[in-house]
Amino acid sequence: MSVNKQITSIQLYGIVIIAIAITNHVLLIPVLLHYGKRDSWLGASLAIVPMLVWTFLIYFLVKRTKQGDLIAWIRMRLGKWGAYLIQSFIVLICLTHALVTIKDVTMWTHVTYLPRTPLIMISFLFILFCFFAAREGIKAIAIASGLLLPAVVALGYFVMGANFQYKDYTLLTPLFTHGYGPTLMCMLLTCSASFEVLSILVMQHHVRTRIRLRGLLILTTCLIGLTIGPLTGAIAIFGPFEAADLRYPAFEQWRMVSLGKYISHLDFLSIFQWISGSSMRTSILLFISLDMMRIEKKSTRTYFLIGISLGLFGITLYPVSDNQMVIWLQRYYYSLMFVVGLSLLLFLLVVAMLPIRRKEQDA
């Protein structure tokens, strides 16, 4: 790969933060509030412990693979068919994440500020933008993420500070009124969402600078912090039970923002946050899916990407109510992603212990 098409480790961290933070804000927080109510923020905070252990293991694999191509590294130990199996598995995971992101952002867009615009148009335009971003490659996505992330973070601090007048942090206690189960459940759910840090291993061969342990630890801490912030804010403003009934607690915090007596309705700024995070997340998921297919010819990559995009577009048109979506997220999605993420990491750790096959080494 040309050095000009590669990115730095800082750019990689930016992609991961903006891609994971949007789902932690939009998808994860309602699920945490559903299960944990008042204890949800403590469960999310405690997730930092297993996530730091997870980060050390990821760094071990980065060192073990010498920051090279993960699939080539697997092929040298498991052979061609073992590598094909993992490639297919990763593509399936990426497309599932992309589908959930597209479905959620189009539904949110339709419900909040474009109620008269057909869902088919919202979905088509969103996927079209992500298609062009993914086609341009990881460097284009990294540059876009680098431009968007500072503004997204600044708006996050703005909504936090502007709503401080409405917050009552005594609502965060008392804890454990329903035992320790809700806290433990929220800790596991937060881990399942943040397990996507594992995507660093899939993208590491596109990084020309060294991936360091310190950077990974800061990245993990930031992701947990980006979950705790809006979660505690929702509880402090609305209370644990009212917040648990809200479909989009982070968006409702934006609707509370006002500057003095005469400036209000600043929730339009949240559109920038939502679309920025969702588009970058979907774009990088499409890019990873295409990258896993190992297609070198540019025109062929474009045709495959068109096929993937049209497939996702067709599936998003399947009628699923918002209530069905919420139930699926609460009962299955994060539990499944927890099992998938943990299984994939354990598998890679086992592969790291295997010797290189003589046939693959000679090849």
mmCIF file of C-alpha atoms in Angstrom:
data_model
loop_
_atom_site.group_PDB
_atom_site.id
_atom_site.type_symbol
_atom_site.label_atom_id
_atom_site.label_comp_id
_atom_site.label_asym_id
_atom_site.label_seq_id
_atom_site.Cartn_x
_atom_site.Cartn_y
_atom_site.Cartn_z
ATOM 1 C CA MET A 1 0.000 0.000 0.000
ATOM 2 C CA SER A 2 1.181 3.492 -0.827
ATOM 3 C CA VAL A 3 2.369 5.535 2.138
ATOM 4 C CA ASN A 4 0.273 8.429 0.830
ATOM 5 C CA LYS A 5 -2.868 6.350 1.409
ATOM 6 C CA GLN A 6 -1.952 5.431 4.972
ATOM 7 C CA ILE A 7 -2.896 7.287 8.149
ATOM 8 C CA THR A 8 -1.265 8.047 11.485
ATOM 9 C CA SER A 9 -2.146 6.438 14.795
ATOM 10 C CA ILE A 10 -3.712 9.723 15.974
ATOM 11 C CA GLN A 11 -6.016 9.696 12.957
ATOM 12 C CA LEU A 12 -6.899 6.075 13.709
ATOM 13 C CA TYR A 13 -7.855 6.989 17.287
ATOM 14 C CA GLY A 14 -10.008 9.825 15.954
ATOM 15 C CA ILE A 15 -11.902 7.447 13.672
ATOM 16 C CA VAL A 16 -12.479 4.973 16.501
ATOM 17 C CA ILE A 17 -13.654 7.660 18.947
ATOM 18 C CA ILE A 18 -16.177 9.281 16.609
ATOM 19 C CA ALA A 19 -17.418 5.879 15.384
ATOM 20 C CA ILE A 20 -17.972 4.350 18.824
ATOM 21 C CA ALA A 21 -19.027 7.485 20.716
ATOM 22 C CA ILE A 22 -22.091 8.033 18.515
ATOM 23 C CA THR A 23 -23.489 4.581 19.305
ATOM 24 C CA ASN A 24 -22.654 4.949 22.999
ATOM 25 C CA HIS A 25 -24.659 8.197 22.993
ATOM 26 C CA VAL A 26 -27.592 7.160 20.846
ATOM 27 C CA LEU A 27 -27.976 3.381 21.184
ATOM 28 C CA LEU A 28 -26.277 2.384 24.420
ATOM 29 C CA ILE A 29 -27.479 5.018 26.917
ATOM 30 C CA PRO A 30 -31.212 4.190 26.562
ATOM 31 C CA VAL A 31 -30.374 0.494 27.078
ATOM 32 C CA LEU A 32 -28.281 1.263 30.181
ATOM 33 C CA LEU A 33 -31.077 3.390 31.644
ATOM 34 C CA HIS A 34 -33.592 0.646 30.904
ATOM 35 C CA TYR A 35 -31.648 -1.964 32.863
ATOM 36 C CA GLY A 36 -29.860 0.093 35.496
ATOM 37 C CA LYS A 37 -31.949 3.237 36.110
ATOM 38 C CA ARG A 38 -30.049 5.110 38.831
ATOM 39 C CA ASP A 39 -27.271 2.477 38.995
ATOM 40 C CA SER A 40 -26.511 2.701 35.275
ATOM 41 C CA TRP A 41 -23.850 5.407 35.608
ATOM 42 C CA LEU A 42 -21.919 3.370 38.188
ATOM 43 C CA GLY A 43 -22.031 0.271 35.971
ATOM 44 C CA ALA A 44 -20.694 2.309 33.050
ATOM 45 C CA SER A 45 -17.931 3.709 35.282
ATOM 46 C CA LEU A 46 -16.888 0.280 36.535
ATOM 47 C CA ALA A 47 -16.540 -0.885 32.933
ATOM 48 C CA ILE A 48 -13.217 0.968 32.833
ATOM 49 C CA VAL A 49 -11.580 -1.921 34.756
ATOM 50 C CA PRO A 50 -12.301 -4.776 32.283
ATOM 51 C CA MET A 51 -11.828 -2.378 29.370
ATOM 52 C CA LEU A 52 -8.290 -1.529 30.485
ATOM 53 C CA VAL A 53 -7.520 -5.254 30.657
ATOM 54 C CA TRP A 54 -9.049 -5.579 27.182
ATOM 55 C CA THR A 55 -6.805 -2.754 25.968
ATOM 56 C CA PHE A 56 -3.644 -4.468 27.263
ATOM 57 C CA LEU A 57 -4.654 -7.631 25.381
ATOM 58 C CA ILE A 58 -5.260 -5.662 22.185
ATOM 59 C CA TYR A 59 -1.832 -4.065 22.508
ATOM 60 C CA PHE A 60 -0.336 -7.527 22.984
ATOM 61 C CA LEU A 61 -1.915 -8.590 19.680
ATOM 62 C CA VAL A 62 -0.688 -5.404 17.979
ATOM 63 C CA LYS A 63 2.848 -6.295 19.050
ATOM 64 C CA ARG A 64 2.375 -9.952 18.164
ATOM 65 C CA THR A 65 1.179 -9.125 14.657
ATOM 66 C CA LYS A 66 3.923 -6.478 14.311
ATOM 67 C CA GLN A 67 1.181 -4.017 13.328
ATOM 68 C CA GLY A 68 0.764 -5.852 10.044
ATOM 69 C CA ASP A 69 -2.138 -7.269 8.095
ATOM 70 C CA LEU A 70 -4.282 -9.263 10.545
ATOM 71 C CA ILE A 71 -5.705 -11.589 7.883
ATOM 72 C CA ALA A 72 -2.258 -12.386 6.440
ATOM 73 C CA TRP A 73 -1.064 -13.085 10.001
ATOM 74 C CA ILE A 74 -3.978 -15.486 10.566
ATOM 75 C CA ARG A 75 -3.397 -17.169 7.205
ATOM 76 C CA MET A 76 0.191 -17.963 8.163
ATOM 77 C CA ARG A 77 -1.068 -19.891 11.207
ATOM 78 C CA LEU A 78 -4.442 -21.319 10.187
ATOM 79 C CA GLY A 79 -4.130 -21.527 6.422
ATOM 80 C CA LYS A 80 -6.278 -20.119 3.651
ATOM 81 C CA TRP A 81 -9.639 -21.472 4.812
ATOM 82 C CA GLY A 82 -9.153 -20.301 8.376
ATOM 83 C CA ALA A 83 -8.421 -16.795 7.099
ATOM 84 C CA TYR A 84 -11.489 -16.889 4.824
ATOM 85 C CA LEU A 85 -13.660 -17.831 7.792
ATOM 86 C CA ILE A 86 -12.430 -14.887 9.866
ATOM 87 C CA GLN A 87 -12.762 -12.507 6.922
ATOM 88 C CA SER A 88 -16.388 -13.541 6.434
ATOM 89 C CA PHE A 89 -17.056 -13.241 10.161
ATOM 90 C CA ILE A 90 -15.633 -9.704 10.336
ATOM 91 C CA VAL A 91 -17.576 -8.612 7.242
ATOM 92 C CA LEU A 92 -20.793 -9.947 8.787
ATOM 93 C CA ILE A 93 -20.140 -8.047 12.036
ATOM 94 C CA CYS A 94 -19.361 -4.801 10.190
ATOM 95 C CA LEU A 95 -22.460 -5.002 8.017
ATOM 96 C CA THR A 96 -24.632 -5.724 11.065
ATOM 97 C CA HIS A 97 -23.249 -2.655 12.854
ATOM 98 C CA ALA A 98 -23.711 -0.561 9.700
ATOM 99 C CA LEU A 99 -27.299 -1.729 9.264
ATOM 100 C CA VAL A 100 -28.207 -0.870 12.863
ATOM 101 C CA THR A 101 -26.553 2.551 12.555
ATOM 102 C CA ILE A 102 -28.322 3.393 9.279
ATOM 103 C CA LYS A 103 -31.692 2.213 10.567
ATOM 104 C CA ASP A 104 -31.380 4.167 13.795
ATOM 105 C CA VAL A 105 -30.145 7.438 12.300
ATOM 106 C CA THR A 106 -32.790 7.450 9.565
ATOM 107 C CA MET A 107 -35.511 6.720 12.102
ATOM 108 C CA TRP A 108 -34.243 9.478 14.412
ATOM 109 C CA THR A 109 -34.035 11.928 11.509
ATOM 110 C CA HIS A 110 -37.582 11.121 10.431
ATOM 111 C CA VAL A 111 -39.021 11.404 13.952
ATOM 112 C CA THR A 112 -37.223 14.549 15.115
ATOM 113 C CA TYR A 113 -36.833 17.060 12.285
ATOM 114 C CA LEU A 114 -37.887 15.597 8.904
ATOM 115 C CA PRO A 115 -41.275 13.989 9.652
ATOM 116 C CA ARG A 116 -42.667 14.717 6.171
ATOM 117 C CA THR A 117 -39.646 13.384 4.305
ATOM 118 C CA PRO A 118 -40.029 9.728 3.243
ATOM 119 C CA LEU A 119 -37.714 7.322 5.038
ATOM 120 C CA ILE A 120 -36.586 5.965 1.676
ATOM 121 C CA MET A 121 -35.103 9.346 0.720
ATOM 122 C CA ILE A 122 -33.398 9.856 4.093
ATOM 123 C CA SER A 123 -31.874 6.389 3.964
ATOM 124 C CA PHE A 124 -30.795 6.720 0.322
ATOM 125 C CA LEU A 125 -29.038 10.066 0.779
ATOM 126 C CA PHE A 126 -27.292 8.928 3.943
ATOM 127 C CA ILE A 127 -26.020 5.695 2.359
ATOM 128 C CA LEU A 128 -24.985 7.598 -0.779
ATOM 129 C CA PHE A 129 -22.745 9.908 1.245
ATOM 130 C CA CYS A 130 -21.215 6.954 3.123
ATOM 131 C CA PHE A 131 -20.651 5.132 -0.174
ATOM 132 C CA PHE A 132 -18.526 7.967 -1.574
ATOM 133 C CA ALA A 133 -16.576 8.303 1.683
ATOM 134 C CA ALA A 134 -15.838 4.560 1.813
ATOM 135 C CA ARG A 135 -14.858 4.535 -1.867
ATOM 136 C CA GLU A 136 -12.283 7.270 -1.308
ATOM 137 C CA GLY A 137 -10.592 5.142 1.360
ATOM 138 C CA ILE A 138 -9.457 5.301 4.940
ATOM 139 C CA LYS A 139 -7.373 8.448 4.533
ATOM 140 C CA ALA A 140 -10.389 10.465 3.371
ATOM 141 C CA ILE A 141 -12.420 9.110 6.297
ATOM 142 C CA ALA A 142 -9.570 9.960 8.691
ATOM 143 C CA ILE A 143 -9.333 13.549 7.416
ATOM 144 C CA ALA A 144 -13.107 14.004 7.677
ATOM 145 C CA SER A 145 -13.119 12.531 11.192
ATOM 146 C CA GLY A 146 -10.279 14.831 12.219
ATOM 147 C CA LEU A 147 -12.246 17.857 11.036
ATOM 148 C CA LEU A 148 -15.560 16.793 12.555
ATOM 149 C CA LEU A 149 -14.441 15.353 15.901
ATOM 150 C CA PRO A 150 -13.271 18.627 17.539
ATOM 151 C CA ALA A 151 -16.580 20.323 16.685
ATOM 152 C CA VAL A 152 -18.567 17.315 17.935
ATOM 153 C CA VAL A 153 -16.644 17.297 21.229
ATOM 154 C CA ALA A 154 -16.990 21.085 21.619
ATOM 155 C CA LEU A 155 -20.769 20.828 21.145
ATOM 156 C CA GLY A 156 -20.851 18.057 23.737
ATOM 157 C CA TYR A 157 -19.169 20.279 26.312
ATOM 158 C CA PHE A 158 -21.483 23.125 25.309
ATOM 159 C CA VAL A 159 -24.673 21.151 25.966
ATOM 160 C CA MET A 160 -23.220 19.864 29.226
ATOM 161 C CA GLY A 161 -22.403 23.359 30.470
ATOM 162 C CA ALA A 162 -25.582 25.008 29.200
ATOM 163 C CA ASN A 163 -27.757 22.470 31.034
ATOM 164 C CA PHE A 164 -25.849 22.645 34.299
ATOM 165 C CA GLN A 165 -28.537 24.987 35.675
ATOM 166 C CA TYR A 166 -31.131 22.202 35.385
ATOM 167 C CA LYS A 167 -29.045 19.405 36.888
ATOM 168 C CA ASP A 168 -29.475 17.903 40.316
ATOM 169 C CA TYR A 169 -26.665 15.419 40.895
ATOM 170 C CA THR A 170 -28.226 14.189 44.135
ATOM 171 C CA LEU A 171 -30.474 12.146 41.815
ATOM 172 C CA LEU A 172 -27.458 9.890 41.145
ATOM 173 C CA THR A 173 -27.906 8.361 44.601
ATOM 174 C CA PRO A 174 -28.869 6.199 46.474
ATOM 175 C CA LEU A 175 -27.289 3.237 44.731
ATOM 176 C CA PHE A 176 -28.015 -0.500 44.806
ATOM 177 C CA THR A 177 -31.675 -0.071 45.779
ATOM 178 C CA HIS A 178 -32.409 -3.104 43.592
ATOM 179 C CA GLY A 179 -29.258 -5.061 44.432
ATOM 180 C CA TYR A 180 -26.021 -5.334 42.486
ATOM 181 C CA GLY A 181 -27.471 -7.026 39.402
ATOM 182 C CA PRO A 182 -28.392 -3.839 37.454
ATOM 183 C CA THR A 183 -24.919 -2.384 38.020
ATOM 184 C CA LEU A 184 -23.223 -5.549 36.810
ATOM 185 C CA MET A 185 -25.524 -5.703 33.795
ATOM 186 C CA CYS A 186 -24.713 -2.109 32.841
ATOM 187 C CA MET A 187 -20.995 -2.788 33.219
ATOM 188 C CA LEU A 188 -21.204 -5.713 30.784
ATOM 189 C CA LEU A 189 -23.340 -3.733 28.324
ATOM 190 C CA THR A 190 -20.843 -0.855 28.346
ATOM 191 C CA CYS A 191 -18.028 -3.316 27.707
ATOM 192 C CA SER A 192 -19.914 -4.881 24.803
ATOM 193 C CA ALA A 193 -20.258 -1.478 23.119
ATOM 194 C CA SER A 194 -16.625 -0.545 23.715
ATOM 195 C CA PHE A 195 -15.335 -3.915 22.487
ATOM 196 C CA GLU A 196 -15.312 -2.295 19.040
ATOM 197 C CA VAL A 197 -11.857 -0.987 19.951
ATOM 198 C CA LEU A 198 -10.854 -4.376 18.562
ATOM 199 C CA SER A 199 -11.350 -2.816 15.109
ATOM 200 C CA ILE A 200 -7.898 -1.277 15.581
ATOM 201 C CA LEU A 201 -6.417 -4.698 14.800
ATOM 202 C CA VAL A 202 -8.310 -4.803 11.508
ATOM 203 C CA MET A 203 -7.139 -1.335 10.454
ATOM 204 C CA GLN A 204 -3.598 -1.376 11.882
ATOM 205 C CA HIS A 205 -1.893 -2.225 8.584
ATOM 206 C CA HIS A 206 -3.169 1.097 7.219
ATOM 207 C CA VAL A 207 -1.293 2.996 9.963
ATOM 208 C CA ARG A 208 2.234 4.159 9.161
ATOM 209 C CA THR A 209 3.141 5.323 12.691
ATOM 210 C CA ARG A 210 3.485 3.152 15.750
ATOM 211 C CA ILE A 211 0.404 2.268 17.794
ATOM 212 C CA ARG A 212 1.425 2.777 21.422
ATOM 213 C CA LEU A 213 -0.049 1.399 24.641
ATOM 214 C CA ARG A 214 -0.396 4.893 26.101
ATOM 215 C CA GLY A 215 -2.534 5.998 23.164
ATOM 216 C CA LEU A 216 -4.781 2.938 23.447
ATOM 217 C CA LEU A 217 -5.292 3.477 27.188
ATOM 218 C CA ILE A 218 -6.229 7.129 26.631
ATOM 219 C CA LEU A 219 -8.577 6.059 23.835
ATOM 220 C CA THR A 220 -10.364 3.547 26.057
ATOM 221 C CA THR A 221 -10.669 6.031 28.929
ATOM 222 C CA CYS A 222 -12.143 8.647 26.569
ATOM 223 C CA LEU A 223 -14.746 6.196 25.249
ATOM 224 C CA ILE A 224 -15.902 5.292 28.758
ATOM 225 C CA GLY A 225 -15.948 8.976 29.694
ATOM 226 C CA LEU A 226 -18.054 9.825 26.637
ATOM 227 C CA THR A 227 -20.615 7.302 27.883
ATOM 228 C CA ILE A 228 -20.658 8.411 31.516
ATOM 229 C CA GLY A 229 -21.028 12.147 30.715
ATOM 230 C CA PRO A 230 -24.389 12.168 28.895
ATOM 231 C CA LEU A 231 -25.636 9.283 31.048
ATOM 232 C CA THR A 232 -25.158 11.152 34.334
ATOM 233 C CA GLY A 233 -26.488 14.297 32.647
ATOM 234 C CA ALA A 234 -29.720 12.539 31.667
ATOM 235 C CA ILE A 235 -30.250 11.222 35.196
ATOM 236 C CA ALA A 236 -29.415 14.584 36.800
ATOM 237 C CA ILE A 237 -31.866 16.480 34.558
ATOM 238 C CA PHE A 238 -34.783 14.098 34.127
ATOM 239 C CA GLY A 239 -34.353 11.667 37.002
ATOM 240 C CA PRO A 240 -33.573 7.957 36.573
ATOM 241 C CA PHE A 241 -37.105 6.792 35.796
ATOM 242 C CA GLU A 242 -38.127 9.590 33.446
ATOM 243 C CA ALA A 243 -34.773 9.293 31.632
ATOM 244 C CA ALA A 244 -35.315 5.539 31.213
ATOM 245 C CA ASP A 245 -38.619 6.244 29.410
ATOM 246 C CA LEU A 246 -37.004 8.588 26.883
ATOM 247 C CA ARG A 247 -36.148 7.198 23.444
ATOM 248 C CA TYR A 248 -33.215 9.578 22.879
ATOM 249 C CA PRO A 249 -31.998 10.952 26.258
ATOM 250 C CA ALA A 250 -29.009 12.712 24.689
ATOM 251 C CA PHE A 251 -31.246 14.554 22.201
ATOM 252 C CA GLU A 252 -33.694 15.552 24.950
ATOM 253 C CA GLN A 253 -30.791 17.231 26.742
ATOM 254 C CA TRP A 254 -30.263 19.372 23.642
ATOM 255 C CA ARG A 255 -33.912 20.418 23.742
ATOM 256 C CA MET A 256 -33.327 21.837 27.222
ATOM 257 C CA VAL A 257 -30.581 24.199 26.048
ATOM 258 C CA SER A 258 -31.274 27.924 26.103
ATOM 259 C CA LEU A 259 -29.045 31.003 26.191
ATOM 260 C CA GLY A 260 -30.717 33.632 28.323
ATOM 261 C CA LYS A 261 -34.377 34.511 27.803
ATOM 262 C CA TYR A 262 -34.486 34.947 24.065
ATOM 263 C CA ILE A 263 -32.283 32.225 22.547
ATOM 264 C CA SER A 264 -33.629 28.683 22.647
ATOM 265 C CA HIS A 265 -34.341 25.751 20.333
ATOM 266 C CA LEU A 266 -30.653 25.056 19.827
ATOM 267 C CA ASP A 267 -31.323 21.362 19.382
ATOM 268 C CA PHE A 268 -30.612 21.791 15.632
ATOM 269 C CA LEU A 269 -26.920 21.652 16.626
ATOM 270 C CA SER A 270 -27.423 18.039 17.671
ATOM 271 C CA ILE A 271 -28.103 17.213 14.014
ATOM 272 C CA PHE A 272 -24.469 18.008 13.248
ATOM 273 C CA GLN A 273 -23.316 15.662 16.028
ATOM 274 C CA TRP A 274 -25.611 12.818 15.019
ATOM 275 C CA ILE A 275 -24.954 12.939 11.285
ATOM 276 C CA SER A 276 -21.196 13.415 11.729
ATOM 277 C CA GLY A 277 -20.794 10.429 14.020
ATOM 278 C CA SER A 278 -23.197 8.152 12.151
ATOM 279 C CA SER A 279 -21.765 8.914 8.710
ATOM 280 C CA MET A 280 -18.165 8.373 9.811
ATOM 281 C CA ARG A 281 -19.125 5.153 11.590
ATOM 282 C CA THR A 282 -21.013 3.767 8.601
ATOM 283 C CA SER A 283 -18.271 4.833 6.177
ATOM 284 C CA ILE A 284 -15.493 3.106 8.104
ATOM 285 C CA LEU A 285 -17.621 -0.043 8.511
ATOM 286 C CA LEU A 286 -18.185 -0.134 4.748
ATOM 287 C CA PHE A 287 -14.475 0.415 4.151
ATOM 288 C CA ILE A 288 -13.488 -2.413 6.523
ATOM 289 C CA SER A 289 -16.007 -4.762 4.866
ATOM 290 C CA LEU A 290 -14.535 -3.983 1.465
ATOM 291 C CA ASP A 291 -10.970 -4.210 2.784
ATOM 292 C CA MET A 292 -11.657 -7.694 4.161
ATOM 293 C CA MET A 293 -12.611 -8.894 0.683
ATOM 294 C CA ARG A 294 -9.055 -8.248 -0.526
ATOM 295 C CA ILE A 295 -10.099 -6.775 -3.883
ATOM 296 C CA GLU A 296 -7.219 -4.879 -5.453
ATOM 297 C CA LYS A 297 -8.747 -3.530 -8.670
ATOM 298 C CA LYS A 298 -10.364 -0.142 -8.047
ATOM 299 C CA SER A 299 -13.285 -0.614 -10.440
ATOM 300 C CA THR A 300 -14.106 -4.025 -8.945
ATOM 301 C CA ARG A 301 -13.974 -2.534 -5.428
ATOM 302 C CA THR A 302 -16.439 0.136 -6.535
ATOM 303 C CA TYR A 303 -18.851 -2.453 -7.950
ATOM 304 C CA PHE A 304 -18.697 -4.504 -4.748
ATOM 305 C CA LEU A 305 -19.228 -1.375 -2.666
ATOM 306 C CA ILE A 306 -22.266 -0.473 -4.781
ATOM 307 C CA GLY A 307 -23.638 -3.961 -4.170
ATOM 308 C CA ILE A 308 -23.079 -3.726 -0.409
ATOM 309 C CA SER A 309 -24.644 -0.256 -0.244
ATOM 310 C CA LEU A 310 -27.694 -1.317 -2.241
ATOM 311 C CA GLY A 311 -28.061 -4.398 -0.051
ATOM 312 C CA LEU A 312 -28.034 -2.286 3.119
ATOM 313 C CA PHE A 313 -30.447 0.178 1.520
ATOM 314 C CA GLY A 314 -32.861 -2.620 0.644
ATOM 315 C CA ILE A 315 -32.764 -4.110 4.136
ATOM 316 C CA THR A 316 -33.355 -0.730 5.809
ATOM 317 C CA LEU A 317 -36.580 -0.410 3.815
ATOM 318 C CA TYR A 318 -37.995 -3.452 5.607
ATOM 319 C CA PRO A 319 -40.733 -2.081 7.905
ATOM 320 C CA VAL A 320 -39.560 -2.235 11.516
ATOM 321 C CA SER A 321 -41.284 -0.100 14.122
ATOM 322 C CA ASP A 322 -39.306 2.003 16.556
ATOM 323 C CA ASN A 323 -40.635 -0.084 19.433
ATOM 324 C CA GLN A 324 -39.435 -3.304 17.780
ATOM 325 C CA MET A 325 -36.034 -1.698 17.244
ATOM 326 C CA VAL A 326 -35.762 -0.726 20.913
ATOM 327 C CA ILE A 327 -36.751 -4.191 22.110
ATOM 328 C CA TRP A 328 -34.191 -5.816 19.779
ATOM 329 C CA LEU A 329 -31.440 -3.515 21.014
ATOM 330 C CA GLN A 330 -32.311 -4.160 24.648
ATOM 331 C CA ARG A 331 -32.671 -7.926 24.455
ATOM 332 C CA TYR A 332 -30.320 -9.121 21.755
ATOM 333 C CA TYR A 333 -27.978 -6.646 20.070
ATOM 334 C CA TYR A 334 -25.578 -5.751 22.886
ATOM 335 C CA SER A 335 -25.676 -9.219 24.433
ATOM 336 C CA LEU A 336 -24.761 -10.687 21.045
ATOM 337 C CA MET A 337 -21.985 -8.145 20.505
ATOM 338 C CA PHE A 338 -20.541 -8.946 23.930
ATOM 339 C CA VAL A 339 -20.296 -12.646 23.045
ATOM 340 C CA VAL A 340 -18.943 -11.876 19.554
ATOM 341 C CA GLY A 341 -16.296 -9.411 20.782
ATOM 342 C CA LEU A 342 -15.081 -11.647 23.606
ATOM 343 C CA SER A 343 -15.010 -14.741 21.382
ATOM 344 C CA LEU A 344 -13.049 -12.942 18.666
ATOM 345 C CA LEU A 345 -10.439 -11.672 21.116
ATOM 346 C CA LEU A 346 -9.995 -15.109 22.725
ATOM 347 C CA PHE A 347 -9.690 -16.657 19.268
ATOM 348 C CA LEU A 348 -6.960 -14.197 18.260
ATOM 349 C CA LEU A 349 -5.094 -14.842 21.513
ATOM 350 C CA VAL A 350 -5.151 -18.582 20.781
ATOM 351 C CA VAL A 351 -3.961 -17.944 17.205
ATOM 352 C CA ALA A 352 -1.100 -15.846 18.611
ATOM 353 C CA MET A 353 0.184 -18.946 20.385
ATOM 354 C CA LEU A 354 0.219 -21.078 17.230
ATOM 355 C CA PRO A 355 3.392 -21.547 15.143
ATOM 356 C CA ILE A 356 3.664 -20.388 11.544
ATOM 357 C CA ARG A 357 2.784 -23.135 9.075
ATOM 358 C CA ARG A 358 5.760 -24.319 7.056
ATOM 359 C CA LYS A 359 3.787 -24.245 3.780
ATOM 360 C CA GLU A 360 2.626 -20.671 4.358
ATOM 361 C CA GLN A 361 6.113 -19.614 5.429
ATOM 362 C CA ASP A 362 7.627 -21.038 2.247
ATOM 363 C CA ALA A 363 4.941 -19.328 0.150
#
